[in-house]
C-alpha cells in the first residue's frame, strides 16, 4: 500500500450484533482479513492505471489522492479473490436477499469478529461514496449488520483515536468516538480500544498477539487454523495457542503461548536459514546476460552455488524484451524465458503485420500491372524498333514484380505466424 508521510495505524473490527438472542453473542468465530506479502496479481493492473493517471494533467496532490484510492481498490480486489473476504461460511446459511426491505433479516447465529491492522488509510480520514461501497460489500458478503473501524493517527506528539460505525440497514457511516491522547510507550491504545469493543459485544474473552520477526514474507498460523499471513498482530481468543511461522529458505518454527483476557502479548520468533543446494539458471534461448540483485551478474547458463531466497533476477537478450522475476521458493533448476520483443510492440503484432502484408501486396499488383503495360504497349505501334526499345523497360518491370511477389509471400507468412501466435 502507498501511504503518506505520516504513518497511520488503522484497526478494522467487523461484528454482527443486530436481531440476535442474548445467548447467541457468546458464540464467536475469529477471522482475519489480511493480504499476503506478494500482490503480483494486481501489480500490473495498478501500474497500468497509474501510467494512465500520469498522462493526465493533474497536480501532485491530486495524483497522490488518485493513487491512494487506486491502491485501496486494488487491495480490496485482491482480498476478495485471495480470501473470499473470510474463510468458510456456515453451510446451513442461505443466501439472503437484503434488497427486500419488507423481509425481516435474521443473521447467522455464528458471528464473526475480524481485526485488521493496516487497513487502507483512506477509510480512516476521507470517507466518500467509494469507501461506503467497499464497506457495504464486505458487510453484506459476510452477513454482518454493524462494522466498527478504530483508527489511531499521529497528531504532533499525540495520537488521535476515532471510532466509526457502519450499518448495512441505513448504509451510513457514523463517528462514535474522537479523542486526542498521549501515546503509551508501546503505542498499544488501538489494541486496547479493540479489546474494549470486543468485551462489550461478546461474552467471550480475547487478547492481542503481536509478532516480531526479522525475516520478510513470513507466514503465521495458529492452532485455530487461522492463516495470519504476514500481519504483525491478531485478535485471538484467551486460551493456549500453538503458533507456527514459516518462510522460504528458513526452517519452520513452532511456539506455544497462553493468552489471558485483555492481554497484549508480544512474541519474538527466531528463524534459522536452511542449507540450500546449488541452483541451475538457464534459458532455452541460449546465451543471455542476467543480473541477480544486488551484486551478481553473468551469462546463462549459470550455477549458483549458495542461492539466497527470496531474490530478484533480470535477464537481457538482443531481440527480446527485458525479463524480470522474483523467486521465493528454493528450486534446483530455474528456467528463464524472455518474451520476443515484437510481441511487446503493437506495430509488430498482427495488426502491424497485416498492414505490411497488404502494402506489399498492393505494390506487387502495381508492378505486375506496369510489367503488363510495358510488355503490350509497344505492339500498339506495330514497329520492330519500338518493340526492341521497350524490352529493357519490360524486363526491369518484370524483375521488380518478381522481387515484390517474393516479399509479399514473406509478409503473408509473417502475418499468419503472428496471428496464430497472438491468438494462442
GROMACS .gro file of C-alpha atoms in nm:
model
  424
    1UNK     CA    1   0.000   0.000   0.000
    2UNK     CA    2   0.114   0.354  -0.060
    3UNK     CA    3   0.088   0.576   0.246
    4UNK     CA    4   0.154   0.942   0.306
    5UNK     CA    5   0.443   1.066   0.514
    6UNK     CA    6   0.266   1.020   0.846
    7UNK     CA    7   0.219   0.661   0.947
    8UNK     CA    8  -0.140   0.564   1.017
    9UNK     CA    9  -0.237   0.260   1.218
   10UNK     CA   10  -0.591   0.151   1.145
   11UNK     CA   11  -0.782  -0.127   1.314
   12UNK     CA   12  -1.089  -0.273   1.145
   13UNK     CA   13  -1.336  -0.461   1.359
   14UNK     CA   14  -1.635  -0.621   1.185
   15UNK     CA   15  -1.916  -0.755   1.402
   16UNK     CA   16  -2.275  -0.872   1.361
   17UNK     CA   17  -2.487  -0.752   1.651
   18UNK     CA   18  -2.844  -0.688   1.537
   19UNK     CA   19  -3.156  -0.901   1.581
   20UNK     CA   20  -2.984  -1.172   1.784
   21UNK     CA   21  -3.087  -1.354   2.100
   22UNK     CA   22  -2.879  -1.267   2.405
   23UNK     CA   23  -2.737  -1.618   2.432
   24UNK     CA   24  -2.601  -1.613   2.078
   25UNK     CA   25  -2.343  -1.343   2.139
   26UNK     CA   26  -2.108  -1.584   2.314
   27UNK     CA   27  -2.054  -1.795   2.002
   28UNK     CA   28  -1.789  -1.607   1.800
   29UNK     CA   29  -1.553  -1.716   1.528
   30UNK     CA   30  -1.228  -1.526   1.481
   31UNK     CA   31  -1.109  -1.445   1.130
   32UNK     CA   32  -0.862  -1.207   0.971
   33UNK     CA   33  -0.876  -1.006   0.650
   34UNK     CA   34  -0.509  -0.987   0.562
   35UNK     CA   35  -0.333  -0.961   0.222
   36UNK     CA   36  -0.027  -1.182   0.167
   37UNK     CA   37   0.304  -1.001   0.115
   38UNK     CA   38   0.306  -1.052  -0.263
   39UNK     CA   39   0.050  -0.863  -0.474
   40UNK     CA   40   0.182  -0.956  -0.817
   41UNK     CA   41  -0.170  -1.042  -0.938
   42UNK     CA   42  -0.282  -0.680  -0.914
   43UNK     CA   43   0.056  -0.512  -0.967
   44UNK     CA   44   0.024  -0.495  -1.346
   45UNK     CA   45  -0.332  -0.363  -1.319
   46UNK     CA   46  -0.225  -0.095  -1.070
   47UNK     CA   47   0.081   0.005  -1.271
   48UNK     CA   48  -0.123   0.040  -1.590
   49UNK     CA   49  -0.377   0.270  -1.430
   50UNK     CA   50  -0.101   0.473  -1.265
   51UNK     CA   51   0.057   0.527  -1.606
   52UNK     CA   52  -0.278   0.647  -1.738
   53UNK     CA   53  -0.309   0.886  -1.444
   54UNK     CA   54   0.042   1.019  -1.506
   55UNK     CA   55  -0.054   1.112  -1.863
   56UNK     CA   56  -0.335   1.337  -1.736
   57UNK     CA   57  -0.254   1.695  -1.645
   58UNK     CA   58  -0.311   1.685  -1.266
   59UNK     CA   59  -0.141   1.841  -0.967
   60UNK     CA   60   0.082   1.628  -0.745
   61UNK     CA   61  -0.173   1.633  -0.463
   62UNK     CA   62  -0.448   1.513  -0.697
   63UNK     CA   63  -0.223   1.240  -0.836
   64UNK     CA   64  -0.139   1.124  -0.484
   65UNK     CA   65  -0.509   1.113  -0.399
   66UNK     CA   66  -0.591   0.910  -0.711
   67UNK     CA   67  -0.304   0.668  -0.648
   68UNK     CA   68  -0.406   0.621  -0.286
   69UNK     CA   69  -0.759   0.540  -0.398
   70UNK     CA   70  -0.623   0.309  -0.668
   71UNK     CA   71  -0.410   0.120  -0.418
   72UNK     CA   72  -0.712   0.076  -0.195
   73UNK     CA   73  -0.925  -0.061  -0.479
   74UNK     CA   74  -0.652  -0.298  -0.593
   75UNK     CA   75  -0.605  -0.424  -0.238
   76UNK     CA   76  -0.978  -0.483  -0.194
   77UNK     CA   77  -0.996  -0.673  -0.524
   78UNK     CA   78  -0.700  -0.883  -0.413
   79UNK     CA   79  -0.867  -0.959  -0.079
   80UNK     CA   80  -1.188  -1.067  -0.249
   81UNK     CA   81  -1.002  -1.303  -0.480
   82UNK     CA   82  -0.748  -1.445  -0.234
   83UNK     CA   83  -0.961  -1.496   0.074
   84UNK     CA   84  -1.317  -1.461  -0.048
   85UNK     CA   85  -1.309  -1.199   0.228
   86UNK     CA   86  -1.339  -1.462   0.502
   87UNK     CA   87  -1.255  -1.829   0.545
   88UNK     CA   88  -1.553  -2.067   0.522
   89UNK     CA   89  -1.914  -1.961   0.572
   90UNK     CA   90  -2.168  -2.178   0.751
   91UNK     CA   91  -2.304  -2.439   0.506
   92UNK     CA   92  -2.651  -2.402   0.656
   93UNK     CA   93  -2.663  -2.027   0.590
   94UNK     CA   94  -2.885  -1.950   0.293
   95UNK     CA   95  -2.832  -1.657   0.061
   96UNK     CA   96  -3.034  -1.366   0.196
   97UNK     CA   97  -3.181  -1.104  -0.031
   98UNK     CA   98  -3.106  -0.783   0.154
   99UNK     CA   99  -3.266  -0.573  -0.120
  100UNK     CA  100  -3.611  -0.673   0.007
  101UNK     CA  101  -3.658  -0.425   0.292
  102UNK     CA  102  -4.001  -0.566   0.382
  103UNK     CA  103  -3.847  -0.901   0.481
  104UNK     CA  104  -3.707  -0.934   0.833
  105UNK     CA  105  -3.342  -1.034   0.834
  106UNK     CA  106  -3.212  -1.284   1.091
  107UNK     CA  107  -2.831  -1.314   1.088
  108UNK     CA  108  -2.639  -1.637   1.123
  109UNK     CA  109  -2.611  -1.719   1.497
  110UNK     CA  110  -2.241  -1.793   1.445
  111UNK     CA  111  -2.093  -1.445   1.439
  112UNK     CA  112  -1.767  -1.312   1.301
  113UNK     CA  113  -1.522  -1.077   1.467
  114UNK     CA  114  -1.238  -0.957   1.246
  115UNK     CA  115  -0.946  -0.728   1.327
  116UNK     CA  116  -0.712  -0.585   1.065
  117UNK     CA  117  -0.410  -0.370   1.146
  118UNK     CA  118  -0.318  -0.151   0.850
  119UNK     CA  119  -0.647  -0.124   0.663
  120UNK     CA  120  -0.643   0.133   0.378
  121UNK     CA  121  -0.563   0.475   0.516
  122UNK     CA  122  -0.827   0.649   0.311
  123UNK     CA  123  -1.105   0.476   0.504
  124UNK     CA  124  -0.997   0.649   0.824
  125UNK     CA  125  -0.988   1.010   0.702
  126UNK     CA  126  -1.180   1.095   0.387
  127UNK     CA  127  -1.499   0.889   0.379
  128UNK     CA  128  -1.667   0.905   0.039
  129UNK     CA  129  -1.907   0.700  -0.171
  130UNK     CA  130  -1.638   0.454  -0.278
  131UNK     CA  131  -1.545   0.378   0.084
  132UNK     CA  132  -1.909   0.319   0.173
  133UNK     CA  133  -1.943   0.081  -0.122
  134UNK     CA  134  -1.639  -0.117  -0.010
  135UNK     CA  135  -1.760  -0.138   0.350
  136UNK     CA  136  -2.111  -0.232   0.237
  137UNK     CA  137  -1.974  -0.508   0.013
  138UNK     CA  138  -1.769  -0.661   0.297
  139UNK     CA  139  -2.061  -0.641   0.541
  140UNK     CA  140  -2.319  -0.794   0.307
  141UNK     CA  141  -2.077  -1.058   0.181
  142UNK     CA  142  -2.038  -1.184   0.538
  143UNK     CA  143  -2.396  -1.131   0.657
  144UNK     CA  144  -2.292  -0.859   0.901
  145UNK     CA  145  -2.508  -0.583   1.046
  146UNK     CA  146  -2.254  -0.347   1.201
  147UNK     CA  147  -1.891  -0.270   1.119
  148UNK     CA  148  -1.665  -0.086   1.363
  149UNK     CA  149  -1.349   0.092   1.245
  150UNK     CA  150  -1.096   0.206   1.503
  151UNK     CA  151  -0.817   0.434   1.377
  152UNK     CA  152  -0.519   0.584   1.557
  153UNK     CA  153  -0.344   0.869   1.373
  154UNK     CA  154  -0.026   1.057   1.482
  155UNK     CA  155  -0.110   1.415   1.578
  156UNK     CA  156   0.206   1.612   1.662
  157UNK     CA  157   0.325   1.441   1.982
  158UNK     CA  158  -0.015   1.288   2.049
  159UNK     CA  159  -0.246   1.033   1.889
  160UNK     CA  160  -0.595   1.099   1.759
  161UNK     CA  161  -0.814   0.793   1.804
  162UNK     CA  162  -1.150   0.766   1.631
  163UNK     CA  163  -1.422   0.503   1.627
  164UNK     CA  164  -1.660   0.474   1.328
  165UNK     CA  165  -1.966   0.251   1.291
  166UNK     CA  166  -2.117   0.143   0.959
  167UNK     CA  167  -2.465  -0.012   0.947
  168UNK     CA  168  -2.592  -0.204   0.646
  169UNK     CA  169  -2.956  -0.123   0.723
  170UNK     CA  170  -2.916   0.252   0.675
  171UNK     CA  171  -2.590   0.237   0.471
  172UNK     CA  172  -2.442   0.517   0.679
  173UNK     CA  173  -2.105   0.562   0.845
  174UNK     CA  174  -2.112   0.748   1.179
  175UNK     CA  175  -1.833   0.870   1.406
  176UNK     CA  176  -1.890   0.745   1.760
  177UNK     CA  177  -1.567   0.844   1.934
  178UNK     CA  178  -1.293   1.102   1.876
  179UNK     CA  179  -1.019   1.169   2.129
  180UNK     CA  180  -0.663   1.304   2.135
  181UNK     CA  181  -0.442   1.129   2.390
  182UNK     CA  182  -0.078   1.084   2.488
  183UNK     CA  183   0.057   0.764   2.329
  184UNK     CA  184   0.190   0.491   2.554
  185UNK     CA  185   0.548   0.373   2.527
  186UNK     CA  186   0.447   0.079   2.305
  187UNK     CA  187   0.152   0.253   2.136
  188UNK     CA  188  -0.099  -0.012   2.245
  189UNK     CA  189  -0.403   0.216   2.260
  190UNK     CA  190  -0.557   0.089   1.929
  191UNK     CA  191  -0.537  -0.268   2.060
  192UNK     CA  192  -0.689  -0.164   2.393
  193UNK     CA  193  -0.970   0.011   2.207
  194UNK     CA  194  -1.046  -0.300   2.002
  195UNK     CA  195  -1.036  -0.525   2.310
  196UNK     CA  196  -1.282  -0.291   2.480
  197UNK     CA  197  -1.515  -0.317   2.179
  198UNK     CA  198  -1.492  -0.697   2.180
  199UNK     CA  199  -1.559  -0.704   2.556
  200UNK     CA  200  -1.886  -0.510   2.523
  201UNK     CA  201  -2.007  -0.704   2.219
  202UNK     CA  202  -1.928  -1.060   2.326
  203UNK     CA  203  -1.919  -1.259   2.648
  204UNK     CA  204  -1.604  -1.436   2.525
  205UNK     CA  205  -1.252  -1.329   2.627
  206UNK     CA  206  -0.996  -1.200   2.381
  207UNK     CA  207  -0.638  -1.082   2.374
  208UNK     CA  208  -0.394  -0.943   2.119
  209UNK     CA  209  -0.093  -1.140   1.997
  210UNK     CA  210   0.182  -0.927   1.837
  211UNK     CA  211   0.452  -1.100   1.629
  212UNK     CA  212   0.807  -0.985   1.569
  213UNK     CA  213   1.050  -1.139   1.318
  214UNK     CA  214   1.336  -1.014   1.101
  215UNK     CA  215   1.250  -1.242   0.806
  216UNK     CA  216   1.037  -1.068   0.538
  217UNK     CA  217   0.745  -1.252   0.383
  218UNK     CA  218   0.686  -1.483   0.681
  219UNK     CA  219   0.351  -1.662   0.715
  220UNK     CA  220   0.190  -1.716   1.055
  221UNK     CA  221  -0.051  -1.988   1.161
  222UNK     CA  222  -0.219  -2.060   1.492
  223UNK     CA  223  -0.375  -2.371   1.643
  224UNK     CA  224  -0.722  -2.246   1.549
  225UNK     CA  225  -0.628  -2.294   1.179
  226UNK     CA  226  -0.632  -1.922   1.108
  227UNK     CA  227  -0.399  -1.811   0.834
  228UNK     CA  228  -0.248  -1.488   0.958
  229UNK     CA  229  -0.024  -1.426   0.658
  230UNK     CA  230   0.231  -1.153   0.732
  231UNK     CA  231   0.017  -0.949   0.971
  232UNK     CA  232   0.210  -0.841   1.282
  233UNK     CA  233  -0.096  -0.861   1.510
  234UNK     CA  234  -0.403  -1.081   1.558
  235UNK     CA  235  -0.709  -1.064   1.781
  236UNK     CA  236  -0.728  -1.409   1.936
  237UNK     CA  237  -0.933  -1.594   2.198
  238UNK     CA  238  -0.798  -1.602   2.553
  239UNK     CA  239  -0.656  -1.954   2.581
  240UNK     CA  240  -0.344  -2.153   2.494
  241UNK     CA  241  -0.243  -2.150   2.127
  242UNK     CA  242   0.029  -2.313   1.920
  243UNK     CA  243   0.184  -2.063   1.680
  244UNK     CA  244   0.365  -2.169   1.361
  245UNK     CA  245   0.580  -1.946   1.141
  246UNK     CA  246   0.733  -2.032   0.805
  247UNK     CA  247   0.927  -1.852   0.533
  248UNK     CA  248   1.104  -1.959   0.215
  249UNK     CA  249   1.464  -2.054   0.290
  250UNK     CA  250   1.408  -2.085   0.667
  251UNK     CA  251   1.320  -2.372   0.897
  252UNK     CA  252   0.962  -2.367   1.032
  253UNK     CA  253   0.925  -2.261   1.395
  254UNK     CA  254   0.654  -2.352   1.648
  255UNK     CA  255   0.580  -2.172   1.973
  256UNK     CA  256   0.320  -2.229   2.246
  257UNK     CA  257   0.170  -1.919   2.403
  258UNK     CA  258  -0.110  -1.864   2.654
  259UNK     CA  259  -0.321  -1.551   2.607
  260UNK     CA  260  -0.502  -1.404   2.907
  261UNK     CA  261  -0.816  -1.191   2.891
  262UNK     CA  262  -0.744  -0.840   2.758
  263UNK     CA  263  -0.370  -0.923   2.741
  264UNK     CA  264  -0.146  -0.773   2.472
  265UNK     CA  265   0.131  -1.031   2.429
  266UNK     CA  266   0.442  -0.965   2.221
  267UNK     CA  267   0.625  -1.270   2.082
  268UNK     CA  268   0.964  -1.261   1.906
  269UNK     CA  269   1.034  -1.565   1.687
  270UNK     CA  270   1.384  -1.652   1.569
  271UNK     CA  271   1.417  -1.833   1.235
  272UNK     CA  272   1.717  -2.036   1.116
  273UNK     CA  273   1.819  -2.038   0.750
  274UNK     CA  274   1.821  -2.383   0.590
  275UNK     CA  275   2.108  -2.511   0.376
  276UNK     CA  276   2.013  -2.494   0.007
  277UNK     CA  277   2.151  -2.688  -0.288
  278UNK     CA  278   2.304  -2.513  -0.592
  279UNK     CA  279   2.054  -2.376  -0.842
  280UNK     CA  280   2.098  -2.402  -1.220
  281UNK     CA  281   1.979  -2.091  -1.405
  282UNK     CA  282   1.929  -2.142  -1.777
  283UNK     CA  283   1.726  -2.041  -2.081
  284UNK     CA  284   1.631  -2.232  -2.396
  285UNK     CA  285   1.720  -1.917  -2.590
  286UNK     CA  286   2.092  -1.976  -2.535
  287UNK     CA  287   2.337  -1.720  -2.404
  288UNK     CA  288   2.173  -1.433  -2.220
  289UNK     CA  289   2.300  -1.168  -1.983
  290UNK     CA  290   2.149  -1.178  -1.635
  291UNK     CA  291   2.172  -0.990  -1.307
  292UNK     CA  292   2.074  -1.106  -0.959
  293UNK     CA  293   2.023  -0.813  -0.726
  294UNK     CA  294   2.223  -0.673  -0.565
  295UNK     CA  295   2.567  -0.791  -0.680
  296UNK     CA  296   2.567  -1.099  -0.910
  297UNK     CA  297   2.576  -1.082  -1.291
  298UNK     CA  298   2.696  -1.305  -1.572
  299UNK     CA  299   2.585  -1.521  -1.865
  300UNK     CA  300   2.330  -1.801  -1.874
  301UNK     CA  301   2.353  -2.091  -1.809
  302UNK     CA  302   2.486  -2.030  -1.459
  303UNK     CA  303   2.518  -2.249  -1.149
  304UNK     CA  304   2.451  -2.056  -0.829
  305UNK     CA  305   2.634  -2.238  -0.553
  306UNK     CA  306   2.475  -2.070  -0.250
  307UNK     CA  307   2.143  -1.914  -0.351
  308UNK     CA  308   1.974  -1.678  -0.109
  309UNK     CA  309   1.595  -1.678  -0.118
  310UNK     CA  310   1.400  -1.475  -0.197
  311UNK     CA  311   1.586  -1.297  -0.478
  312UNK     CA  312   1.514  -1.090  -0.790
  313UNK     CA  313   1.669  -1.175  -1.128
  314UNK     CA  314   1.663  -0.980  -1.455
  315UNK     CA  315   1.759  -1.117  -1.800
  316UNK     CA  316   1.856  -0.923  -2.113
  317UNK     CA  317   1.893  -1.062  -2.467
  318UNK     CA  318   1.903  -0.886  -2.802
  319UNK     CA  319   1.568  -0.902  -2.977
  320UNK     CA  320   1.380  -0.985  -2.655
  321UNK     CA  321   1.200  -0.770  -2.403
  322UNK     CA  322   1.367  -0.719  -2.061
  323UNK     CA  323   1.272  -1.004  -1.829
  324UNK     CA  324   1.245  -0.978  -1.451
  325UNK     CA  325   1.119  -1.225  -1.191
  326UNK     CA  326   1.108  -1.270  -0.815
  327UNK     CA  327   1.191  -1.617  -0.683
  328UNK     CA  328   1.064  -1.704  -0.336
  329UNK     CA  329   1.098  -2.085  -0.319
  330UNK     CA  330   1.414  -2.294  -0.346
  331UNK     CA  331   1.447  -2.497  -0.667
  332UNK     CA  332   1.741  -2.696  -0.814
  333UNK     CA  333   1.657  -2.574  -1.168
  334UNK     CA  334   1.518  -2.237  -1.275
  335UNK     CA  335   1.420  -2.179  -1.639
  336UNK     CA  336   1.408  -1.817  -1.759
  337UNK     CA  337   1.224  -1.737  -2.082
  338UNK     CA  338   1.218  -1.373  -2.204
  339UNK     CA  339   0.941  -1.269  -2.442
  340UNK     CA  340   1.026  -1.177  -2.805
  341UNK     CA  341   1.043  -0.801  -2.847
  342UNK     CA  342   0.795  -0.796  -3.136
  343UNK     CA  343   0.527  -0.930  -2.902
  344UNK     CA  344   0.559  -0.619  -2.686
  345UNK     CA  345   0.537  -0.371  -2.975
  346UNK     CA  346   0.196  -0.306  -3.123
  347UNK     CA  347   0.331  -0.213  -3.465
  348UNK     CA  348   0.489  -0.558  -3.498
  349UNK     CA  349   0.188  -0.755  -3.381
  350UNK     CA  350  -0.080  -0.895  -3.608
  351UNK     CA  351  -0.223  -0.551  -3.690
  352UNK     CA  352   0.115  -0.416  -3.797
  353UNK     CA  353   0.198  -0.734  -3.989
  354UNK     CA  354  -0.138  -0.714  -4.166
  355UNK     CA  355  -0.071  -0.357  -4.279
  356UNK     CA  356   0.275  -0.452  -4.408
  357UNK     CA  357   0.137  -0.755  -4.594
  358UNK     CA  358  -0.138  -0.550  -4.760
  359UNK     CA  359   0.110  -0.277  -4.857
  360UNK     CA  360   0.345  -0.534  -5.012
  361UNK     CA  361   0.055  -0.698  -5.198
  362UNK     CA  362  -0.057  -0.364  -5.340
  363UNK     CA  363   0.299  -0.285  -5.451
  364UNK     CA  364   0.324  -0.624  -5.623
  365UNK     CA  365  -0.002  -0.569  -5.810
  366UNK     CA  366   0.115  -0.228  -5.930
  367UNK     CA  367   0.447  -0.370  -6.056
  368UNK     CA  368   0.270  -0.658  -6.230
  369UNK     CA  369   0.042  -0.405  -6.397
  370UNK     CA  370   0.346  -0.198  -6.500
  371UNK     CA  371   0.509  -0.511  -6.646
  372UNK     CA  372   0.196  -0.597  -6.846
  373UNK     CA  373   0.172  -0.240  -6.980
  374UNK     CA  374   0.544  -0.229  -7.070
  375UNK     CA  375   0.512  -0.565  -7.247
  376UNK     CA  376   0.197  -0.493  -7.450
  377UNK     CA  377   0.214  -0.118  -7.522
  378UNK     CA  378   0.483  -0.143  -7.800
  379UNK     CA  379   0.257  -0.370  -8.003
  380UNK     CA  380   0.019  -0.076  -8.045
  381UNK     CA  381   0.280   0.098  -8.262
  382UNK     CA  382   0.345  -0.212  -8.471
  383UNK     CA  383   0.710  -0.130  -8.534
  384UNK     CA  384   1.009  -0.352  -8.462
  385UNK     CA  385   1.216  -0.058  -8.337
  386UNK     CA  386   0.953   0.021  -8.074
  387UNK     CA  387   0.946  -0.341  -7.958
  388UNK     CA  388   1.323  -0.352  -7.910
  389UNK     CA  389   1.328  -0.015  -7.731
  390UNK     CA  390   1.073  -0.128  -7.471
  391UNK     CA  391   1.243  -0.461  -7.395
  392UNK     CA  392   1.474  -0.326  -7.117
  393UNK     CA  393   1.180  -0.148  -6.951
  394UNK     CA  394   0.957  -0.455  -6.955
  395UNK     CA  395   1.243  -0.672  -6.826
  396UNK     CA  396   1.305  -0.433  -6.535
  397UNK     CA  397   0.933  -0.419  -6.453
  398UNK     CA  398   0.915  -0.798  -6.455
  399UNK     CA  399   1.218  -0.828  -6.226
  400UNK     CA  400   1.074  -0.577  -5.979
  401UNK     CA  401   0.738  -0.756  -5.987
  402UNK     CA  402   0.909  -1.088  -5.912
  403UNK     CA  403   1.102  -0.944  -5.616
  404UNK     CA  404   0.787  -0.779  -5.485
  405UNK     CA  405   0.594  -1.107  -5.508
  406UNK     CA  406   0.869  -1.277  -5.306
  407UNK     CA  407   0.849  -1.001  -5.043
  408UNK     CA  408   0.468  -1.031  -5.037
  409UNK     CA  409   0.494  -1.404  -4.975
  410UNK     CA  410   0.727  -1.344  -4.678
  411UNK     CA  411   0.496  -1.075  -4.538
  412UNK     CA  412   0.190  -1.301  -4.568
  413UNK     CA  413   0.365  -1.586  -4.385
  414UNK     CA  414   0.480  -1.340  -4.116
  415UNK     CA  415   0.125  -1.210  -4.077
  416UNK     CA  416  -0.011  -1.566  -4.047
  417UNK     CA  417   0.256  -1.663  -3.791
  418UNK     CA  418   0.195  -1.360  -3.569
  419UNK     CA  419  -0.182  -1.402  -3.594
  420UNK     CA  420  -0.158  -1.762  -3.476
  421UNK     CA  421   0.093  -1.670  -3.204
  422UNK     CA  422  -0.115  -1.383  -3.066
  423UNK     CA  423  -0.437  -1.587  -3.078
  424UNK     CA  424  -0.276  -1.854  -2.859
   0.00000   0.00000   0.00000
